[in-house]
Amino acid sequence: YQGASPIEFDLGEIFRARDYEFRFILFLDLYGAVYLLVINFLAAVIVKYCRHYLHREPGFARFFATIFTFLFGMVFLVLAGTLDLFFVGWEIVGISSFLLIAFYRDRPAPVRNALRAFSLSFL
């Protein structure tokens, strides 16, 4: 593809054991930049809508903490330069998805659906 060359940020070693080295490497290329734009645009639309929709809900702050955790996980997935970091981002997205589905935890249906989504993620 035409354009800027990929950028790789090696932020050092996190863990080392015998033959294994866990490095913190972030990687950005053209495809990753497009994904970042799409993810952030959709997140901005969702947050703008939810700010008005949930303004009187008791879990207002909890919802936004969870949605921004989900956004952090998505950005981490896109920028992951190693498979280990990709797995960390995937887990952050999975846990925050579970918490977002079960946001109304006093109702049985959202909790049941969150457990169903969580159990299906292992297949």
PDB file of C-alpha atoms in Angstrom:
ATOM      1  CA  TYR A   1       0.000   0.000   0.000  1.00  0.00           C
ATOM      2  CA  GLN A   2       1.050   3.595  -0.506  1.00  0.00           C
ATOM      3  CA  GLY A   3       1.666   6.030   2.325  1.00  0.00           C
ATOM      4  CA  ALA A   4       3.567   6.135   5.562  1.00  0.00           C
ATOM      5  CA  SER A   5       5.597   3.191   6.726  1.00  0.00           C
ATOM      6  CA  PRO A   6       4.435   1.223   9.783  1.00  0.00           C
ATOM      7  CA  ILE A   7       5.526   2.506  13.190  1.00  0.00           C
ATOM      8  CA  GLU A   8       6.650   0.157  15.939  1.00  0.00           C
ATOM      9  CA  PHE A   9       7.090   1.285  19.545  1.00  0.00           C
ATOM     10  CA  ASP A  10       9.142  -1.098  21.667  1.00  0.00           C
ATOM     11  CA  LEU A  11       8.453  -0.019  25.244  1.00  0.00           C
ATOM     12  CA  GLY A  12      10.605  -2.654  26.883  1.00  0.00           C
ATOM     13  CA  GLU A  13      10.422  -6.012  28.501  1.00  0.00           C
ATOM     14  CA  ILE A  14       7.672  -6.854  30.969  1.00  0.00           C
ATOM     15  CA  PHE A  15       8.578 -10.423  31.875  1.00  0.00           C
ATOM     16  CA  ARG A  16      11.316 -12.912  31.069  1.00  0.00           C
ATOM     17  CA  ALA A  17      11.621 -16.606  31.876  1.00  0.00           C
ATOM     18  CA  ARG A  18      14.157 -19.004  30.361  1.00  0.00           C
ATOM     19  CA  ASP A  19      13.184 -19.055  26.658  1.00  0.00           C
ATOM     20  CA  TYR A  20      10.184 -16.717  26.919  1.00  0.00           C
ATOM     21  CA  GLU A  21      10.223 -12.945  26.688  1.00  0.00           C
ATOM     22  CA  PHE A  22       7.104 -10.802  27.112  1.00  0.00           C
ATOM     23  CA  ARG A  23       7.756  -7.437  25.468  1.00  0.00           C
ATOM     24  CA  PHE A  24       5.468  -4.414  25.351  1.00  0.00           C
ATOM     25  CA  ILE A  25       5.409  -3.577  21.634  1.00  0.00           C
ATOM     26  CA  LEU A  26       2.818  -1.354  19.976  1.00  0.00           C
ATOM     27  CA  PHE A  27       2.461  -1.444  16.187  1.00  0.00           C
ATOM     28  CA  LEU A  28       0.604   1.042  13.983  1.00  0.00           C
ATOM     29  CA  ASP A  29       0.138   0.820  10.230  1.00  0.00           C
ATOM     30  CA  LEU A  30      -2.407   2.163   7.757  1.00  0.00           C
ATOM     31  CA  TYR A  31      -4.983  -0.541   8.487  1.00  0.00           C
ATOM     32  CA  GLY A  32      -4.605  -0.022  12.214  1.00  0.00           C
ATOM     33  CA  ALA A  33      -5.073   3.735  11.795  1.00  0.00           C
ATOM     34  CA  VAL A  34      -8.311   3.157   9.875  1.00  0.00           C
ATOM     35  CA  TYR A  35      -9.564   0.789  12.588  1.00  0.00           C
ATOM     36  CA  LEU A  36      -8.672   3.364  15.258  1.00  0.00           C
ATOM     37  CA  LEU A  37     -10.670   6.033  13.422  1.00  0.00           C
ATOM     38  CA  VAL A  38     -13.710   3.771  13.067  1.00  0.00           C
ATOM     39  CA  ILE A  39     -13.565   2.570  16.685  1.00  0.00           C
ATOM     40  CA  ASN A  40     -13.238   6.087  18.074  1.00  0.00           C
ATOM     41  CA  PHE A  41     -15.979   7.479  15.826  1.00  0.00           C
ATOM     42  CA  LEU A  42     -18.421   4.759  16.885  1.00  0.00           C
ATOM     43  CA  ALA A  43     -17.450   5.204  20.544  1.00  0.00           C
ATOM     44  CA  ALA A  44     -18.062   8.950  20.297  1.00  0.00           C
ATOM     45  CA  VAL A  45     -21.537   8.371  18.833  1.00  0.00           C
ATOM     46  CA  ILE A  46     -22.390   5.809  21.523  1.00  0.00           C
ATOM     47  CA  VAL A  47     -21.113   7.982  24.372  1.00  0.00           C
ATOM     48  CA  LYS A  48     -22.973  11.043  23.072  1.00  0.00           C
ATOM     49  CA  TYR A  49     -26.219   9.078  22.867  1.00  0.00           C
ATOM     50  CA  CYS A  50     -25.785   7.340  26.229  1.00  0.00           C
ATOM     51  CA  ARG A  51     -24.974  10.579  28.022  1.00  0.00           C
ATOM     52  CA  HIS A  52     -28.549  11.728  27.438  1.00  0.00           C
ATOM     53  CA  TYR A  53     -30.215   8.323  27.601  1.00  0.00           C
ATOM     54  CA  LEU A  54     -28.697   7.248  30.939  1.00  0.00           C
ATOM     55  CA  HIS A  55     -28.436  10.609  32.709  1.00  0.00           C
ATOM     56  CA  ARG A  56     -30.811   9.602  35.549  1.00  0.00           C
ATOM     57  CA  GLU A  57     -29.763   5.982  35.923  1.00  0.00           C
ATOM     58  CA  PRO A  58     -28.128   5.006  39.220  1.00  0.00           C
ATOM     59  CA  GLY A  59     -25.230   3.244  37.432  1.00  0.00           C
ATOM     60  CA  PHE A  60     -24.322   6.216  35.223  1.00  0.00           C
ATOM     61  CA  ALA A  61     -20.645   6.384  36.309  1.00  0.00           C
ATOM     62  CA  ARG A  62     -20.300   2.582  36.276  1.00  0.00           C
ATOM     63  CA  PHE A  63     -21.595   2.433  32.711  1.00  0.00           C
ATOM     64  CA  PHE A  64     -19.129   5.026  31.453  1.00  0.00           C
ATOM     65  CA  ALA A  65     -16.227   3.402  33.300  1.00  0.00           C
ATOM     66  CA  THR A  66     -17.145   0.126  31.607  1.00  0.00           C
ATOM     67  CA  ILE A  67     -17.636   1.600  28.135  1.00  0.00           C
ATOM     68  CA  PHE A  68     -14.276   3.363  28.320  1.00  0.00           C
ATOM     69  CA  THR A  69     -12.656   0.127  29.513  1.00  0.00           C
ATOM     70  CA  PHE A  70     -14.162  -1.547  26.444  1.00  0.00           C
ATOM     71  CA  LEU A  71     -12.787   1.247  24.240  1.00  0.00           C
ATOM     72  CA  PHE A  72      -9.345   0.891  25.843  1.00  0.00           C
ATOM     73  CA  GLY A  73      -9.428  -2.851  25.114  1.00  0.00           C
ATOM     74  CA  MET A  74     -10.380  -2.252  21.476  1.00  0.00           C
ATOM     75  CA  VAL A  75      -7.581   0.272  20.998  1.00  0.00           C
ATOM     76  CA  PHE A  76      -5.195  -2.137  22.714  1.00  0.00           C
ATOM     77  CA  LEU A  77      -6.296  -4.898  20.302  1.00  0.00           C
ATOM     78  CA  VAL A  78      -5.580  -2.708  17.289  1.00  0.00           C
ATOM     79  CA  LEU A  79      -2.195  -1.499  18.534  1.00  0.00           C
ATOM     80  CA  ALA A  80      -0.942  -4.831  19.916  1.00  0.00           C
ATOM     81  CA  GLY A  81       2.434  -5.665  18.442  1.00  0.00           C
ATOM     82  CA  THR A  82       2.678  -9.163  19.908  1.00  0.00           C
ATOM     83  CA  LEU A  83       0.251 -12.030  20.306  1.00  0.00           C
ATOM     84  CA  ASP A  84       0.542 -11.745  24.093  1.00  0.00           C
ATOM     85  CA  LEU A  85      -0.622  -8.128  24.081  1.00  0.00           C
ATOM     86  CA  PHE A  86      -3.378  -9.021  21.625  1.00  0.00           C
ATOM     87  CA  PHE A  87      -4.614 -11.625  24.115  1.00  0.00           C
ATOM     88  CA  VAL A  88      -4.565  -9.028  26.930  1.00  0.00           C
ATOM     89  CA  GLY A  89      -6.675  -6.664  24.808  1.00  0.00           C
ATOM     90  CA  TRP A  90      -9.032  -9.503  23.898  1.00  0.00           C
ATOM     91  CA  GLU A  91      -9.561 -10.305  27.578  1.00  0.00           C
ATOM     92  CA  ILE A  92     -10.232  -6.649  28.439  1.00  0.00           C
ATOM     93  CA  VAL A  93     -12.833  -6.494  25.659  1.00  0.00           C
ATOM     94  CA  GLY A  94     -14.407  -9.770  26.806  1.00  0.00           C
ATOM     95  CA  ILE A  95     -14.718  -8.781  30.458  1.00  0.00           C
ATOM     96  CA  SER A  96     -16.048  -5.319  29.683  1.00  0.00           C
ATOM     97  CA  SER A  97     -18.533  -6.805  27.179  1.00  0.00           C
ATOM     98  CA  PHE A  98     -19.803  -9.115  29.898  1.00  0.00           C
ATOM     99  CA  LEU A  99     -20.207  -6.163  32.277  1.00  0.00           C
ATOM    100  CA  LEU A 100     -21.973  -4.059  29.635  1.00  0.00           C
ATOM    101  CA  ILE A 101     -24.435  -6.824  28.763  1.00  0.00           C
ATOM    102  CA  ALA A 102     -25.186  -7.343  32.476  1.00  0.00           C
ATOM    103  CA  PHE A 103     -25.399  -3.599  33.194  1.00  0.00           C
ATOM    104  CA  TYR A 104     -28.892  -3.905  34.717  1.00  0.00           C
ATOM    105  CA  ARG A 105     -27.814  -6.592  37.168  1.00  0.00           C
ATOM    106  CA  ASP A 106     -31.009  -6.412  39.226  1.00  0.00           C
ATOM    107  CA  ARG A 107     -32.945  -7.934  36.307  1.00  0.00           C
ATOM    108  CA  PRO A 108     -32.540 -11.661  35.566  1.00  0.00           C
ATOM    109  CA  ALA A 109     -32.555 -11.445  31.736  1.00  0.00           C
ATOM    110  CA  PRO A 110     -29.437  -9.251  31.278  1.00  0.00           C
ATOM    111  CA  VAL A 111     -27.449 -11.369  33.731  1.00  0.00           C
ATOM    112  CA  ARG A 112     -28.550 -14.573  31.979  1.00  0.00           C
ATOM    113  CA  ASN A 113     -27.634 -13.098  28.586  1.00  0.00           C
ATOM    114  CA  ALA A 114     -24.235 -11.962  29.861  1.00  0.00           C
ATOM    115  CA  LEU A 115     -23.508 -15.458  31.185  1.00  0.00           C
ATOM    116  CA  ARG A 116     -24.653 -16.923  27.872  1.00  0.00           C
ATOM    117  CA  ALA A 117     -22.342 -14.593  25.918  1.00  0.00           C
ATOM    118  CA  PHE A 118     -19.496 -15.343  28.298  1.00  0.00           C
ATOM    119  CA  SER A 119     -19.942 -19.107  27.981  1.00  0.00           C
ATOM    120  CA  LEU A 120     -20.199 -18.924  24.171  1.00  0.00           C
ATOM    121  CA  SER A 121     -16.962 -16.945  23.967  1.00  0.00           C
ATOM    122  CA  PHE A 122     -15.053 -20.115  24.870  1.00  0.00           C
ATOM    123  CA  LEU A 123     -16.349 -22.087  21.872  1.00  0.00           C
TER     124      LEU A 123
END
